[in-house]
């Protein structure tokens, strides 16, 4: 082990696993089987304690009558409720539905079409403005080329702002919203603006690898594309 732990904590963890197995698995109905009550609270109570308060109801019990659930001592009476809460917490991760390759393709197409129209209008505006400036100043070709470059830069920034704003604010771009998709972290928490920006840049990598980065989503256990791997994100169905 990289970090040594007191035996008490290790033992608590093993009982915790048994409790989780009880909560989620087949043995949900059978009481206490395989659960060895601890004689000491890991790290807190000395071995000589005669009573441990239940974290749920607050009444004191002999050490043999309480079990640790989620790091708290729970009495036999409160155990079903505590285990139910635990299994619900575990279940939310287990029942999460990852969005597959094709639905993500559809979302990408919608976003692509939206950005295409937006970029077309903006690009046309910028380029014709530069061309007009050029012909007025008598340096037409030069300024037209500059206009193309400026338009390209602005379009890149628009793409970045589009993704960062919608992912950071709503956890989904309009295309993903339309397809009922959400971008979350591995633990289900929201994607921050900086992470959304990083994901947008990593998205280019997925495209640069002949789209193999996107294709990875079709084969990954959690349906992660390359940019999801890089930024530790998951795309899930609402
Ligand atoms: Zn209790």
Short mmCIF file of C-alpha atoms and ligand atoms in Angstrom, two decimals:
data_model
loop_
_atom_site.label_atom_id
_atom_site.label_comp_id
_atom_site.label_asym_id
_atom_site.label_seq_id
_atom_site.Cartn_x
_atom_site.Cartn_y
_atom_site.Cartn_z
CA UNK A 1 0.00 0.00 0.00
CA UNK A 2 1.19 3.51 -0.74
CA UNK A 3 -0.32 4.86 2.47
CA UNK A 4 -0.40 2.75 5.61
CA UNK A 5 -3.66 2.80 7.52
CA UNK A 6 -4.55 1.73 11.04
CA UNK A 7 -6.00 -1.77 11.20
CA UNK A 8 -9.22 -0.37 12.69
CA UNK A 9 -9.89 1.70 9.58
CA UNK A 10 -9.11 -1.21 7.26
CA UNK A 11 -11.49 -3.42 9.20
CA UNK A 12 -14.18 -0.73 9.10
CA UNK A 13 -13.73 -0.55 5.33
CA UNK A 14 -14.20 -4.29 4.97
CA UNK A 15 -17.37 -4.21 7.07
CA UNK A 16 -18.46 -1.22 4.99
CA UNK A 17 -18.08 -3.34 1.85
CA UNK A 18 -20.16 -6.09 3.38
CA UNK A 19 -22.80 -3.55 4.31
CA UNK A 20 -22.82 -2.24 0.75
CA UNK A 21 -23.15 -5.77 -0.58
CA UNK A 22 -26.07 -6.27 1.79
CA UNK A 23 -27.64 -3.01 0.70
CA UNK A 24 -27.34 -3.59 -3.03
CA UNK A 25 -27.15 -7.33 -3.41
CA UNK A 26 -29.18 -10.44 -2.82
CA UNK A 27 -28.93 -10.56 0.94
CA UNK A 28 -30.92 -7.37 1.48
CA UNK A 29 -33.58 -9.16 3.49
CA UNK A 30 -31.40 -11.21 5.77
CA UNK A 31 -30.32 -9.52 8.96
CA UNK A 32 -26.74 -9.24 10.18
CA UNK A 33 -25.35 -12.21 8.20
CA UNK A 34 -21.64 -11.81 7.64
CA UNK A 35 -21.55 -8.60 9.60
CA UNK A 36 -19.13 -8.71 12.45
CA UNK A 37 -19.84 -5.85 14.81
CA UNK A 38 -16.77 -3.84 15.62
CA UNK A 39 -15.57 -3.56 19.18
CA UNK A 40 -13.92 -0.20 18.67
CA UNK A 41 -14.63 2.90 16.63
CA UNK A 42 -11.87 3.35 14.07
CA UNK A 43 -9.71 6.19 15.22
CA UNK A 44 -12.20 7.68 17.67
CA UNK A 45 -13.41 5.37 20.40
CA UNK A 46 -11.02 3.39 22.60
CA UNK A 47 -11.49 -0.39 22.86
CA UNK A 48 -12.84 0.00 26.36
CA UNK A 49 -15.97 2.00 25.46
CA UNK A 50 -19.18 0.57 26.81
CA UNK A 51 -21.63 2.65 24.77
CA UNK A 52 -21.58 4.16 21.28
CA UNK A 53 -24.27 6.64 20.22
CA UNK A 54 -26.14 5.79 17.02
CA UNK A 55 -25.54 8.50 14.44
CA UNK A 56 -29.13 8.28 13.28
CA UNK A 57 -31.22 8.25 16.46
CA UNK A 58 -28.61 9.38 18.98
CA UNK A 59 -29.33 6.65 21.53
CA UNK A 60 -26.36 4.85 23.07
CA UNK A 61 -25.72 1.18 22.33
CA UNK A 62 -23.09 -1.36 23.35
CA UNK A 63 -20.35 -1.59 20.71
CA UNK A 64 -21.59 -5.03 19.61
CA UNK A 65 -25.00 -3.59 18.65
CA UNK A 66 -23.85 -0.97 16.15
CA UNK A 67 -22.29 -1.26 12.70
CA UNK A 68 -20.43 1.37 10.67
CA UNK A 69 -22.26 2.65 7.58
CA UNK A 70 -20.65 5.44 5.58
CA UNK A 71 -18.26 6.04 8.45
CA UNK A 72 -21.01 6.44 11.04
CA UNK A 73 -22.12 4.05 13.76
CA UNK A 74 -25.68 2.91 13.16
CA UNK A 75 -27.88 0.85 15.51
CA UNK A 76 -29.88 -2.18 14.38
CA UNK A 77 -33.12 -0.20 14.43
CA UNK A 78 -31.83 2.54 12.17
CA UNK A 79 -29.88 0.18 9.92
CA UNK A 80 -32.55 -0.36 7.19
CA UNK A 81 -32.97 3.38 6.62
CA UNK A 82 -29.22 4.00 6.59
CA UNK A 83 -28.64 1.13 4.16
CA UNK A 84 -31.42 2.38 1.92
CA UNK A 85 -29.83 5.83 1.78
CA UNK A 86 -26.50 4.18 1.04
CA UNK A 87 -27.89 2.03 -1.76
CA UNK A 88 -29.60 5.06 -3.29
CA UNK A 89 -26.28 6.91 -3.27
CA UNK A 90 -24.55 3.92 -4.88
CA UNK A 91 -27.44 3.38 -7.28
CA UNK A 92 -27.31 6.87 -8.77
CA UNK A 93 -23.88 6.08 -10.18
CA UNK A 94 -24.85 2.56 -11.22
CA UNK A 95 -28.02 3.58 -13.08
CA UNK A 96 -26.32 6.41 -14.95
CA UNK A 97 -26.84 6.03 -18.69
CA UNK A 98 -23.86 7.01 -20.80
CA UNK A 99 -24.64 8.56 -24.15
CA UNK A 100 -23.52 6.45 -27.09
CA UNK A 101 -21.68 7.30 -30.27
CA UNK A 102 -24.63 7.98 -32.58
CA UNK A 103 -26.66 10.22 -30.29
CA UNK A 104 -23.48 12.22 -29.68
CA UNK A 105 -22.96 12.40 -33.44
CA UNK A 106 -26.44 13.85 -33.78
CA UNK A 107 -25.74 16.44 -31.08
CA UNK A 108 -22.47 17.34 -32.78
CA UNK A 109 -24.23 17.80 -36.13
CA UNK A 110 -26.77 20.18 -34.60
CA UNK A 111 -24.02 22.21 -32.93
CA UNK A 112 -22.00 22.11 -36.14
CA UNK A 113 -24.91 23.37 -38.23
CA UNK A 114 -25.65 26.14 -35.71
CA UNK A 115 -22.04 27.29 -35.64
CA UNK A 116 -21.78 26.99 -39.43
CA UNK A 117 -24.63 29.44 -39.97
CA UNK A 118 -23.33 31.77 -37.25
CA UNK A 119 -19.80 31.68 -38.65
CA UNK A 120 -21.05 32.18 -42.20
CA UNK A 121 -22.85 35.40 -41.24
CA UNK A 122 -20.02 36.73 -39.06
CA UNK A 123 -17.36 35.71 -41.57
CA UNK A 124 -19.20 37.34 -44.43
CA UNK A 125 -19.66 40.53 -42.40
CA UNK A 126 -16.00 40.78 -41.43
CA UNK A 127 -14.64 39.92 -44.87
CA UNK A 128 -16.86 42.34 -46.72
CA UNK A 129 -16.00 45.07 -44.19
CA UNK A 130 -12.29 44.51 -44.82
CA UNK A 131 -12.81 44.37 -48.58
CA UNK A 132 -14.71 47.66 -48.47
CA UNK A 133 -11.95 49.20 -46.35
CA UNK A 134 -9.38 47.90 -48.82
CA UNK A 135 -11.02 49.34 -51.91
CA UNK A 136 -11.47 52.68 -50.12
CA UNK A 137 -7.79 52.79 -49.16
CA UNK A 138 -6.59 51.49 -52.53
CA UNK A 139 -5.01 48.34 -51.03
CA UNK A 140 -7.77 45.91 -51.90
CA UNK A 141 -6.06 42.50 -52.10
CA UNK A 142 -3.94 42.99 -48.98
CA UNK A 143 -6.84 43.91 -46.71
CA UNK A 144 -9.03 41.18 -48.19
CA UNK A 145 -6.48 38.59 -47.08
CA UNK A 146 -6.25 40.17 -43.64
CA UNK A 147 -10.04 40.03 -43.52
CA UNK A 148 -10.00 36.28 -44.18
CA UNK A 149 -7.50 35.77 -41.33
CA UNK A 150 -9.44 37.95 -38.89
CA UNK A 151 -12.69 36.19 -39.78
CA UNK A 152 -11.06 32.80 -39.15
CA UNK A 153 -9.77 33.91 -35.73
CA UNK A 154 -13.13 35.35 -34.75
CA UNK A 155 -14.84 32.12 -35.82
CA UNK A 156 -12.48 30.07 -33.64
CA UNK A 157 -13.27 32.33 -30.69
CA UNK A 158 -17.00 32.05 -31.37
CA UNK A 159 -16.71 28.25 -31.29
CA UNK A 160 -14.83 28.40 -28.00
CA UNK A 161 -17.28 30.85 -26.40
CA UNK A 162 -20.25 28.80 -27.60
CA UNK A 163 -18.98 25.60 -25.96
CA UNK A 164 -17.61 27.19 -22.80
CA UNK A 165 -20.73 29.24 -22.12
CA UNK A 166 -23.26 26.47 -22.69
CA UNK A 167 -21.24 23.66 -21.06
CA UNK A 168 -20.30 25.77 -18.05
CA UNK A 169 -23.76 27.24 -17.60
CA UNK A 170 -26.13 24.45 -18.65
CA UNK A 171 -23.84 21.36 -18.76
CA UNK A 172 -24.85 20.95 -22.41
CA UNK A 173 -24.48 22.74 -25.73
CA UNK A 174 -27.75 23.41 -27.63
CA UNK A 175 -27.10 20.30 -29.73
CA UNK A 176 -26.68 18.18 -26.59
CA UNK A 177 -29.76 19.79 -25.02
CA UNK A 178 -31.78 18.86 -28.08
CA UNK A 179 -30.56 15.25 -27.77
CA UNK A 180 -31.14 15.14 -24.00
CA UNK A 181 -27.45 14.86 -23.14
CA UNK A 182 -25.43 16.27 -20.26
CA UNK A 183 -21.68 16.62 -19.78
CA UNK A 184 -20.62 15.85 -16.20
CA UNK A 185 -17.53 14.90 -14.25
CA UNK A 186 -16.84 11.29 -13.30
CA UNK A 187 -18.60 11.81 -9.94
CA UNK A 188 -21.62 13.44 -11.57
CA UNK A 189 -20.66 16.99 -10.60
CA UNK A 190 -20.87 19.94 -12.98
CA UNK A 191 -18.21 20.91 -15.49
CA UNK A 192 -16.57 24.26 -14.64
CA UNK A 193 -15.90 26.97 -17.23
CA UNK A 194 -12.12 26.28 -17.34
CA UNK A 195 -12.74 22.56 -17.80
CA UNK A 196 -15.28 23.32 -20.52
CA UNK A 197 -12.61 25.40 -22.28
CA UNK A 198 -10.04 22.61 -21.93
CA UNK A 199 -12.57 20.12 -23.26
CA UNK A 200 -13.23 22.31 -26.28
CA UNK A 201 -9.51 22.42 -27.09
CA UNK A 202 -9.14 18.67 -26.46
CA UNK A 203 -12.07 18.20 -28.84
CA UNK A 204 -9.79 19.39 -31.67
CA UNK A 205 -7.44 16.50 -30.81
CA UNK A 206 -10.30 14.04 -31.25
CA UNK A 207 -10.83 15.49 -34.72
CA UNK A 208 -7.13 15.71 -35.58
CA UNK A 209 -6.69 11.97 -34.99
CA UNK A 210 -8.80 11.25 -38.10
CA UNK A 211 -11.80 11.29 -35.73
CA UNK A 212 -10.48 8.18 -33.97
CA UNK A 213 -10.79 10.26 -30.81
CA UNK A 214 -14.55 10.48 -31.38
CA UNK A 215 -14.78 6.83 -32.39
CA UNK A 216 -13.32 5.84 -29.01
CA UNK A 217 -16.73 6.65 -27.50
CA UNK A 218 -18.17 3.67 -29.36
CA UNK A 219 -15.81 1.23 -27.62
CA UNK A 220 -15.20 2.80 -24.21
CA UNK A 221 -16.88 1.24 -21.18
CA UNK A 222 -18.15 4.65 -20.09
CA UNK A 223 -18.47 5.82 -23.70
CA UNK A 224 -15.74 8.40 -23.33
CA UNK A 225 -14.28 10.06 -26.39
CA UNK A 226 -10.64 11.13 -26.37
CA UNK A 227 -11.50 14.59 -25.04
CA UNK A 228 -13.55 13.00 -22.26
CA UNK A 229 -10.51 10.94 -21.29
CA UNK A 230 -8.31 14.03 -21.28
CA UNK A 231 -10.71 16.19 -19.27
CA UNK A 232 -12.22 13.46 -17.05
CA UNK A 233 -15.77 14.08 -18.29
CA UNK A 234 -18.66 11.79 -19.19
CA UNK A 235 -21.60 12.43 -21.49
CA UNK A 236 -24.80 11.05 -19.98
CA UNK A 237 -28.44 10.89 -20.94
CA UNK A 238 -30.77 13.11 -18.99
ZN1 LIG B 1 -30.28 4.32 15.80
#
